Amino acid sequence: MLYKEYGKTGKKISVIGFGGMRFVKSGDSYDFDQCAEVVRKANELGINYFDTAPYYCEDRSEDIMGLAFKKMPKEFYVSTKCSEKNGSKLRASLEKSLKRLGIPKINFFHIWCILTLDDYKSRMVKGGAYEAALKAKEEGLIEHIVFSTHCNGDEIETIVKDGCFEGVTLGYNILNFPFRQKGLEAAYKHGLGVATMNPLSGGLIPQKSEYFDFIRGKEDASVVNAALRFNGSQKEITTVLAGMGTLEEVLENVKVGERMQEFSETKIKEIESKLFSSMDKLCTGCRYCEHCPQELSVSKYMIAYNQQILGSSQEGSNWMKWHWGMPVEGVKNCIECGLCENKCTQHLPIMERLKEMSGWPAPV
Ligand code: SF4
Ligand code: SF4
C-alpha cells in the first residue's frame, strides 16, 4: 500500500481510504461481526484511514467501526463528521460519535457537507459548529478539524484561504473533476490534506463501464481500477475513499493502492477531450454557464442530469438531494432567458433539460 502525507499533520495516510458507507446487510440487518471483519481485513492489508459518519448505513456505520476498532491489527486513523451548525448540537454529536466508536479522540473531524459559502459562514459564527470543534480540539477530543464539501472550485478556494482547516474531503472523479479542480489545487497549495469521496460517481462508472472504457490504461485491470488510480495518482490527493462492504472489495482496492502510476499528460488530455467531445451529451462541470439572473446553479442541475443520462431520473433527483442539498423544483424558476445556453461549452439544451427535470420523481 502506498502512503502519502496528509497536509501538514505529519500523518502518513494510505492512498486508499476505507469508506464506511457501503457495509452490506445480511438479510434485513447488518451482521456487525461480519462487517467489522471487513474493516479489520482492510487494516491488516495496509489501509489506515477509516471514514465514517452518523447516519451512514442506516446509522450503523459508527457502531460497526467501533466494534472493529476494539481489535485492529495495525495503527489506524478515524474520520467522522457532523453537519450541525449549532455549537452545542455539534458537541452532543461528537460525544455520541466518540462513544459509538469507542475511542478517546477523533483524528479527522469533519465540519460536514458545506454546500455554499453562506452555509460555510453559518458554521463559523460565534457559538457555531467551528467554535465548538475548536474547543473540543483544545480538550484533546479532536486532533484535526477538517471539512467536507460539495462546493465548486472557486468556493473551496475561498474556504481554504481562510486557513481554518487542516484538510478537506471533496467529491472528485473522472466525471466532475473540472468542477472542483481549482479547489483541489488551492487545498494542496495551502498545505491541506485532501481526501476524495465518490471516486466512482455514485457507482455509475462501474455500472456504465462501457462509456468509461477510454479511461483505462494498460496497467488497469478494470475501469474501477482506472477511476481510483485517476484520483490516487494525483499529487494533490492524499487518499481516495472507496466504499467497501465485502472482503473481495477490500482485496481489489488494496491491489489498486499498491501501485498508483500517474496518468500521463497525454492520457489526461485524451480523457479531457473525450469528455468534451465524444461524450458531448454530458456536462463537464466547467461552469461557464453560471451567473443566471434567477440565481440557478445551472452546472449543478446539469451534473445531476448526467446521472440521468448514465443511470435514471431517480438517480438524478437523488443526486440533487444528497449531493447538492437542493430541491429539484428550483428548476421552475428558470425564465428561459437563454444566457446559460449561449455560454455552454458543450452546447447542451439546458432549458429543455430543466423543463424535463421539473417532472423528475421525488428523491428517495
Ligand atoms: S435560461 Fe434559465 S437557467 Fe439559464 S440563465 Fe436563463 S433563467 Fe437561468
Ligand atoms: S457550461 Fe455547459 S458543460 Fe459547462 S458546466 Fe455549464 S452546463 Fe455544464
Tab-separated table of C-alpha atoms and ligand atoms in Angstrom:
chain	number	residue	atom	x	y	z
A	1	MET	CA	0.000	0.000	0.000
A	2	LEU	CA	1.259	3.468	-0.851
A	3	TYR	CA	1.105	6.202	1.775
A	4	LYS	CA	1.030	9.978	1.456
A	5	GLU	CA	1.453	12.843	3.908
A	6	TYR	CA	-1.922	14.278	4.913
A	7	GLY	CA	-1.217	18.003	4.573
A	8	LYS	CA	0.901	19.320	7.426
A	9	THR	CA	-0.444	16.926	10.048
A	10	GLY	CA	2.621	14.693	9.933
A	11	LYS	CA	0.385	11.670	9.372
A	12	LYS	CA	1.006	9.211	6.573
A	13	ILE	CA	-2.253	8.011	5.148
A	14	SER	CA	-2.929	5.065	2.848
A	15	VAL	CA	-3.716	6.188	-0.679
A	16	ILE	CA	-6.889	4.091	-0.485
A	17	GLY	CA	-9.092	5.030	2.460
A	18	PHE	CA	-11.898	2.879	3.810
A	19	GLY	CA	-15.316	4.424	3.104
A	20	GLY	CA	-17.720	3.186	5.779
A	21	MET	CA	-20.912	3.875	3.867
A	22	ARG	CA	-21.211	0.609	1.951
A	23	PHE	CA	-21.457	-2.146	4.548
A	24	VAL	CA	-23.563	-4.995	3.231
A	25	LYS	CA	-26.662	-6.265	5.013
A	26	SER	CA	-27.241	-9.931	5.751
A	27	GLY	CA	-30.976	-10.166	5.150
A	28	ASP	CA	-32.731	-7.253	6.828
A	29	SER	CA	-29.945	-6.168	9.114
A	30	TYR	CA	-26.215	-5.761	9.395
A	31	ASP	CA	-24.159	-8.613	10.822
A	32	PHE	CA	-21.849	-6.461	12.947
A	33	ASP	CA	-19.164	-9.145	13.371
A	34	GLN	CA	-19.031	-9.838	9.659
A	35	CYS	CA	-18.863	-6.134	8.784
A	36	ALA	CA	-16.207	-5.490	11.451
A	37	GLU	CA	-14.132	-8.300	9.929
A	38	VAL	CA	-14.117	-6.402	6.605
A	39	VAL	CA	-12.774	-3.319	8.412
A	40	ARG	CA	-10.056	-5.303	10.186
A	41	LYS	CA	-9.001	-7.080	6.995
A	42	ALA	CA	-8.580	-3.713	5.276
A	43	ASN	CA	-6.399	-2.540	8.157
A	44	GLU	CA	-4.360	-5.745	8.133
A	45	LEU	CA	-3.673	-5.180	4.419
A	46	GLY	CA	-2.421	-1.645	4.970
A	47	ILE	CA	-5.424	0.707	4.939
A	48	ASN	CA	-5.098	3.122	7.842
A	49	TYR	CA	-7.754	5.793	7.162
A	50	PHE	CA	-11.294	4.838	8.186
A	51	ASP	CA	-14.067	7.209	7.242
A	52	THR	CA	-17.499	7.004	8.807
A	53	ALA	CA	-20.337	9.329	9.815
A	54	PRO	CA	-23.600	9.360	11.725
A	55	TYR	CA	-26.465	8.112	9.508
A	56	TYR	CA	-24.269	6.027	7.174
A	57	CYS	CA	-25.723	2.529	6.681
A	58	GLU	CA	-28.955	3.329	8.499
A	59	ASP	CA	-26.912	4.885	11.297
A	60	ARG	CA	-24.999	1.654	11.931
A	61	SER	CA	-21.626	2.548	10.397
A	62	GLU	CA	-20.115	4.147	13.515
A	63	ASP	CA	-21.230	1.184	15.656
A	64	ILE	CA	-19.689	-1.299	13.212
A	65	MET	CA	-16.452	0.678	13.096
A	66	GLY	CA	-16.454	0.878	16.895
A	67	LEU	CA	-16.670	-2.890	17.127
A	68	ALA	CA	-13.813	-3.308	14.644
A	69	PHE	CA	-11.651	-0.737	16.441
A	70	LYS	CA	-11.640	-2.848	19.608
A	71	LYS	CA	-9.199	-5.231	17.926
A	72	MET	CA	-7.464	-3.618	14.960
A	73	PRO	CA	-4.282	-5.335	13.769
A	74	LYS	CA	-2.387	-2.121	12.929
A	75	GLU	CA	-2.279	1.602	13.623
A	76	PHE	CA	-5.263	3.485	12.178
A	77	TYR	CA	-6.858	6.927	11.928
A	78	VAL	CA	-10.541	7.726	12.255
A	79	SER	CA	-12.584	10.268	10.355
A	80	THR	CA	-16.150	11.138	11.265
A	81	LYS	CA	-18.419	14.107	10.717
A	82	CYS	CA	-21.105	16.423	11.971
A	83	SER	CA	-23.385	18.657	9.917
A	84	GLU	CA	-24.892	20.611	12.826
A	85	LYS	CA	-24.482	24.371	12.585
A	86	ASN	CA	-25.105	24.955	16.271
A	87	GLY	CA	-22.155	24.526	18.653
A	88	SER	CA	-23.928	22.613	21.411
A	89	LYS	CA	-25.515	20.258	18.909
A	90	LEU	CA	-22.112	19.600	17.368
A	91	ARG	CA	-20.721	18.863	20.821
A	92	ALA	CA	-23.520	16.362	21.524
A	93	SER	CA	-22.940	14.686	18.155
A	94	LEU	CA	-19.176	14.490	18.729
A	95	GLU	CA	-19.641	12.912	22.156
A	96	LYS	CA	-22.058	10.380	20.671
A	97	SER	CA	-19.579	9.533	17.899
A	98	LEU	CA	-16.736	9.073	20.394
A	99	LYS	CA	-18.882	6.744	22.462
A	100	ARG	CA	-20.006	4.687	19.497
A	101	LEU	CA	-16.515	4.484	18.044
A	102	GLY	CA	-15.053	3.617	21.437
A	103	ILE	CA	-12.040	5.890	21.028
A	104	PRO	CA	-10.759	8.849	23.090
A	105	LYS	CA	-10.363	11.252	20.148
A	106	ILE	CA	-11.312	11.690	16.503
A	107	ASN	CA	-8.247	12.115	14.302
A	108	PHE	CA	-10.069	13.895	11.459
A	109	PHE	CA	-13.292	15.573	12.490
A	110	HIS	CA	-15.300	16.995	9.610
A	111	ILE	CA	-17.461	20.072	9.580
A	112	TRP	CA	-19.692	18.075	7.304
A	113	CYS	CA	-21.224	18.810	3.933
A	114	ILE	CA	-20.658	22.523	3.371
A	115	LEU	CA	-22.861	23.280	0.389
A	116	THR	CA	-22.358	27.004	-0.262
A	117	LEU	CA	-20.333	29.928	1.068
A	118	ASP	CA	-23.370	31.076	3.074
A	119	ASP	CA	-23.535	27.624	4.586
A	120	TYR	CA	-19.814	27.854	5.394
A	121	LYS	CA	-20.322	31.225	7.110
A	122	SER	CA	-23.183	29.795	9.167
A	123	ARG	CA	-20.805	27.169	10.625
A	124	MET	CA	-18.226	29.826	11.561
A	125	VAL	CA	-20.422	32.208	13.607
A	126	LYS	CA	-19.926	32.733	17.332
A	127	GLY	CA	-21.477	29.807	19.180
A	128	GLY	CA	-21.464	27.828	15.962
A	129	ALA	CA	-20.063	24.495	14.830
A	130	TYR	CA	-16.478	25.540	14.188
A	131	GLU	CA	-16.081	27.225	17.561
A	132	ALA	CA	-17.329	24.079	19.320
A	133	ALA	CA	-14.961	21.904	17.284
A	134	LEU	CA	-12.064	24.185	18.196
A	135	LYS	CA	-12.892	23.883	21.889
A	136	ALA	CA	-13.077	20.093	21.578
A	137	LYS	CA	-9.692	20.177	19.876
A	138	GLU	CA	-8.223	22.126	22.789
A	139	GLU	CA	-9.647	19.459	25.094
A	140	GLY	CA	-7.985	16.708	23.057
A	141	LEU	CA	-11.220	15.187	21.735
A	142	ILE	CA	-10.402	16.143	18.154
A	143	GLU	CA	-6.975	16.029	16.578
A	144	HIS	CA	-7.527	17.786	13.243
A	145	ILE	CA	-10.516	19.889	12.161
A	146	VAL	CA	-11.291	19.396	8.502
A	147	PHE	CA	-14.318	19.991	6.292
A	148	SER	CA	-16.242	18.163	3.636
A	149	THR	CA	-17.931	19.965	0.824
A	150	HIS	CA	-19.890	19.837	-2.386
A	151	CYS	CA	-18.947	23.436	-3.260
A	152	ASN	CA	-17.403	24.358	-6.586
A	153	GLY	CA	-13.691	25.009	-7.073
A	154	ASP	CA	-13.836	28.793	-6.503
A	155	GLU	CA	-15.838	28.418	-3.306
A	156	ILE	CA	-13.483	25.746	-1.981
A	157	GLU	CA	-10.563	28.063	-2.691
A	158	THR	CA	-12.236	30.829	-0.631
A	159	ILE	CA	-12.743	28.489	2.340
A	160	VAL	CA	-9.224	27.100	2.123
A	161	LYS	CA	-7.681	30.583	2.026
A	162	ASP	CA	-9.328	31.449	5.359
A	163	GLY	CA	-6.868	28.997	6.905
A	164	CYS	CA	-9.223	27.436	9.466
A	165	PHE	CA	-8.927	23.825	8.336
A	166	GLU	CA	-6.171	21.213	8.065
A	167	GLY	CA	-7.837	19.153	5.395
A	168	VAL	CA	-10.807	18.713	3.109
A	169	THR	CA	-12.910	15.858	1.798
A	170	LEU	CA	-14.441	16.584	-1.570
A	171	GLY	CA	-16.294	14.723	-4.297
A	172	TYR	CA	-13.949	14.312	-7.239
A	173	ASN	CA	-13.931	11.883	-10.106
A	174	ILE	CA	-13.412	11.445	-13.793
A	175	LEU	CA	-16.868	12.923	-14.498
A	176	ASN	CA	-16.756	16.072	-12.415
A	177	PHE	CA	-13.088	16.940	-11.995
A	178	PRO	CA	-13.199	20.278	-13.863
A	179	PHE	CA	-15.922	21.408	-11.405
A	180	ARG	CA	-13.569	21.107	-8.399
A	181	GLN	CA	-10.064	21.226	-9.892
A	182	LYS	CA	-9.382	24.775	-8.722
A	183	GLY	CA	-10.401	23.907	-5.161
A	184	LEU	CA	-8.256	20.795	-5.176
A	185	GLU	CA	-5.216	22.742	-6.309
A	186	ALA	CA	-5.862	25.510	-3.766
A	187	ALA	CA	-6.131	22.974	-0.946
A	188	TYR	CA	-2.815	21.410	-1.905
A	189	LYS	CA	-1.124	24.787	-2.310
A	190	HIS	CA	-2.241	25.843	1.167
A	191	GLY	CA	-0.959	22.642	2.758
A	192	LEU	CA	-4.264	20.846	3.380
A	193	GLY	CA	-4.639	17.103	3.203
A	194	VAL	CA	-7.222	16.035	0.617
A	195	ALA	CA	-9.495	13.003	0.758
A	196	THR	CA	-11.678	12.419	-2.257
A	197	MET	CA	-15.090	10.840	-1.924
A	198	ASN	CA	-17.316	9.473	-4.624
A	199	PRO	CA	-14.476	8.429	-6.958
A	200	LEU	CA	-16.861	6.151	-8.869
A	201	SER	CA	-19.579	8.790	-9.309
A	202	GLY	CA	-22.091	7.063	-7.082
A	203	GLY	CA	-21.487	3.690	-8.759
A	204	LEU	CA	-22.209	4.994	-12.269
A	205	ILE	CA	-18.678	4.354	-13.505
A	206	PRO	CA	-18.786	0.587	-12.842
A	207	GLN	CA	-22.424	0.376	-13.927
A	208	LYS	CA	-21.664	2.042	-17.269
A	209	SER	CA	-18.148	0.775	-17.710
A	210	GLU	CA	-18.529	0.733	-21.497
A	211	TYR	CA	-18.874	4.528	-21.503
A	212	PHE	CA	-15.739	4.941	-19.476
A	213	ASP	CA	-13.525	2.318	-21.005
A	214	PHE	CA	-11.405	5.101	-22.516
A	215	ILE	CA	-10.002	5.972	-19.074
A	216	ARG	CA	-8.296	2.582	-18.769
A	217	GLY	CA	-4.588	2.262	-19.268
A	218	LYS	CA	-2.637	-0.938	-19.960
A	219	GLU	CA	-1.997	-1.324	-16.240
A	220	ASP	CA	-5.663	-1.168	-15.208
A	221	ALA	CA	-7.472	-4.441	-14.627
A	222	SER	CA	-10.816	-2.614	-14.804
A	223	VAL	CA	-12.469	0.755	-15.285
A	224	VAL	CA	-12.899	0.908	-11.487
A	225	ASN	CA	-9.165	0.416	-11.110
A	226	ALA	CA	-8.521	3.252	-13.557
A	227	ALA	CA	-11.022	5.573	-11.840
A	228	LEU	CA	-9.375	5.042	-8.442
A	229	ARG	CA	-5.939	5.496	-9.970
A	230	PHE	CA	-7.101	8.699	-11.681
A	231	ASN	CA	-7.678	10.202	-8.231
A	232	GLY	CA	-4.976	8.493	-6.199
A	233	SER	CA	-2.111	9.187	-8.551
A	234	GLN	CA	-2.578	12.957	-8.359
A	235	LYS	CA	-0.119	14.650	-6.045
A	236	GLU	CA	-2.840	16.939	-4.674
A	237	ILE	CA	-4.917	13.992	-3.421
A	238	THR	CA	-3.844	12.237	-0.235
A	239	THR	CA	-6.376	9.431	-0.117
A	240	VAL	CA	-9.233	8.078	-2.208
A	241	LEU	CA	-12.194	6.895	-0.180
A	242	ALA	CA	-13.565	3.677	-1.573
A	243	GLY	CA	-16.749	2.266	-0.057
A	244	MET	CA	-16.101	-1.352	0.941
A	245	GLY	CA	-18.644	-3.910	2.049
A	246	THR	CA	-17.007	-7.233	1.293
A	247	LEU	CA	-13.615	-8.884	1.654
A	248	GLU	CA	-13.434	-9.147	-2.158
A	249	GLU	CA	-13.798	-5.370	-2.475
A	250	VAL	CA	-11.101	-4.877	0.134
A	251	LEU	CA	-8.700	-7.145	-1.779
A	252	GLU	CA	-9.473	-5.414	-5.083
A	253	ASN	CA	-8.984	-1.911	-3.660
A	254	VAL	CA	-5.827	-2.796	-1.763
A	255	LYS	CA	-4.328	-4.075	-5.005
A	256	VAL	CA	-5.029	-0.734	-6.688
A	257	GLY	CA	-3.360	1.055	-3.776
A	258	GLU	CA	-0.132	-0.852	-4.217
A	259	ARG	CA	0.746	0.854	-7.448
A	260	MET	CA	-0.574	4.236	-8.473
A	261	GLN	CA	1.167	5.099	-11.642
A	262	GLU	CA	0.360	8.670	-12.637
A	263	PHE	CA	-1.738	9.297	-15.702
A	264	SER	CA	0.482	10.777	-18.372
A	265	GLU	CA	-0.311	14.292	-19.566
A	266	THR	CA	-1.235	12.818	-22.923
A	267	LYS	CA	-3.704	10.431	-21.290
A	268	ILE	CA	-5.303	13.225	-19.240
A	269	LYS	CA	-5.613	15.334	-22.387
A	270	GLU	CA	-7.190	12.367	-24.158
A	271	ILE	CA	-9.682	11.937	-21.282
A	272	GLU	CA	-10.495	15.638	-21.284
A	273	SER	CA	-11.007	15.696	-24.997
A	274	LYS	CA	-13.286	12.627	-24.795
A	275	LEU	CA	-15.276	14.292	-22.031
A	276	PHE	CA	-15.518	17.475	-24.028
A	277	SER	CA	-16.207	15.954	-27.431
A	278	SER	CA	-17.411	12.408	-27.993
A	279	MET	CA	-19.287	12.334	-24.683
A	280	ASP	CA	-20.919	15.520	-25.787
A	281	LYS	CA	-24.212	14.971	-24.029
A	282	LEU	CA	-22.525	15.254	-20.661
A	283	CYS	CA	-21.980	18.383	-18.626
A	284	THR	CA	-18.292	18.667	-17.833
A	285	GLY	CA	-18.699	20.940	-14.824
A	286	CYS	CA	-16.699	23.762	-16.427
A	287	ARG	CA	-19.169	26.358	-15.001
A	288	TYR	CA	-19.078	28.824	-17.861
A	289	CYS	CA	-22.852	28.874	-17.570
A	290	GLU	CA	-23.020	30.440	-14.086
A	291	HIS	CA	-24.453	33.911	-13.249
A	292	CYS	CA	-28.043	33.042	-14.050
A	293	PRO	CA	-30.341	36.054	-13.434
A	294	GLN	CA	-32.619	33.724	-11.458
A	295	GLU	CA	-29.641	32.519	-9.399
A	296	LEU	CA	-29.994	28.929	-10.545
A	297	SER	CA	-26.777	26.983	-10.225
A	298	VAL	CA	-27.010	25.640	-13.751
A	299	SER	CA	-23.897	23.467	-13.554
A	300	LYS	CA	-25.239	21.652	-10.513
A	301	TYR	CA	-28.505	20.888	-12.305
A	302	MET	CA	-26.661	19.701	-15.392
A	303	ILE	CA	-24.288	17.495	-13.394
A	304	ALA	CA	-27.363	15.910	-11.804
A	305	TYR	CA	-28.726	15.457	-15.333
A	306	ASN	CA	-25.558	13.470	-16.141
A	307	GLN	CA	-26.792	10.912	-13.638
A	308	GLN	CA	-29.982	10.603	-15.643
A	309	ILE	CA	-28.099	10.118	-18.925
A	310	LEU	CA	-25.955	7.403	-17.400
A	311	GLY	CA	-28.473	5.994	-14.956
A	312	SER	CA	-32.042	7.130	-14.372
A	313	SER	CA	-34.059	10.188	-13.388
A	314	GLN	CA	-34.370	8.679	-9.914
A	315	GLU	CA	-30.589	8.836	-9.647
A	316	GLY	CA	-30.723	12.420	-10.875
A	317	SER	CA	-33.202	13.544	-8.222
A	318	ASN	CA	-31.336	11.615	-5.529
A	319	TRP	CA	-28.177	13.414	-6.626
A	320	MET	CA	-29.904	16.783	-6.270
A	321	LYS	CA	-30.920	15.950	-2.739
A	322	TRP	CA	-27.890	14.116	-1.398
A	323	HIS	CA	-25.059	15.864	-3.221
A	324	TRP	CA	-26.298	19.367	-3.682
A	325	GLY	CA	-28.909	19.619	-0.930
A	326	MET	CA	-31.186	21.383	-3.414
A	327	PRO	CA	-34.778	20.573	-4.297
A	328	VAL	CA	-35.166	19.812	-7.977
A	329	GLU	CA	-38.272	22.063	-8.020
A	330	GLY	CA	-35.895	25.052	-8.236
A	331	VAL	CA	-35.779	24.458	-11.998
A	332	LYS	CA	-39.230	26.025	-12.211
A	333	ASN	CA	-37.626	29.437	-11.579
A	334	CYS	CA	-35.951	29.391	-14.985
A	335	ILE	CA	-37.332	32.228	-17.127
A	336	GLU	CA	-35.750	30.821	-20.301
A	337	CYS	CA	-33.587	33.849	-20.970
A	338	GLY	CA	-31.089	31.603	-22.765
A	339	LEU	CA	-27.957	33.147	-21.180
A	340	CYS	CA	-26.634	29.848	-19.870
A	341	GLU	CA	-27.129	28.032	-23.175
A	342	ASN	CA	-25.252	30.741	-25.045
A	343	LYS	CA	-22.256	30.212	-22.783
A	344	CYS	CA	-22.359	26.421	-22.517
A	345	THR	CA	-19.128	24.879	-23.783
A	346	GLN	CA	-20.957	21.634	-24.530
A	347	HIS	CA	-23.875	23.355	-26.271
A	348	LEU	CA	-26.279	21.496	-24.043
A	349	PRO	CA	-30.032	22.099	-24.394
A	350	ILE	CA	-30.123	23.397	-20.825
A	351	MET	CA	-33.601	24.947	-20.887
A	352	GLU	CA	-35.146	21.795	-22.328
A	353	ARG	CA	-33.397	19.694	-19.689
A	354	LEU	CA	-34.522	21.956	-16.842
A	355	LYS	CA	-38.106	21.614	-18.045
A	356	GLU	CA	-37.768	17.857	-18.114
A	357	MET	CA	-36.255	17.851	-14.623
A	358	SER	CA	-39.359	19.511	-13.192
A	359	GLY	CA	-41.112	16.180	-13.804
A	360	TRP	CA	-38.483	14.032	-12.085
A	361	PRO	CA	-39.627	11.684	-9.325
A	362	ALA	CA	-39.154	12.686	-5.692
A	363	PRO	CA	-35.794	11.639	-4.243
A	364	VAL	CA	-35.585	8.568	-2.017
B	1	SF4	S1	-32.158	30.077	-19.214
B	1	SF4	FE1	-32.935	29.739	-17.144
B	1	SF4	S2	-31.277	28.744	-16.101
B	1	SF4	FE2	-30.416	29.637	-17.948
B	1	SF4	S3	-29.615	31.624	-17.301
B	1	SF4	FE3	-31.692	31.934	-18.037
B	1	SF4	S4	-33.004	31.775	-16.259
B	1	SF4	FE4	-31.028	30.913	-15.717
B	2	SF4	S1	-21.224	25.451	-19.382
B	2	SF4	FE1	-22.337	23.608	-20.041
B	2	SF4	S2	-20.862	21.959	-19.719
B	2	SF4	FE2	-20.093	23.709	-18.560
B	2	SF4	S3	-20.963	23.434	-16.505
B	2	SF4	FE3	-22.383	24.685	-17.641
B	2	SF4	S4	-23.884	23.244	-18.452
B	2	SF4	FE4	-22.084	22.077	-17.858
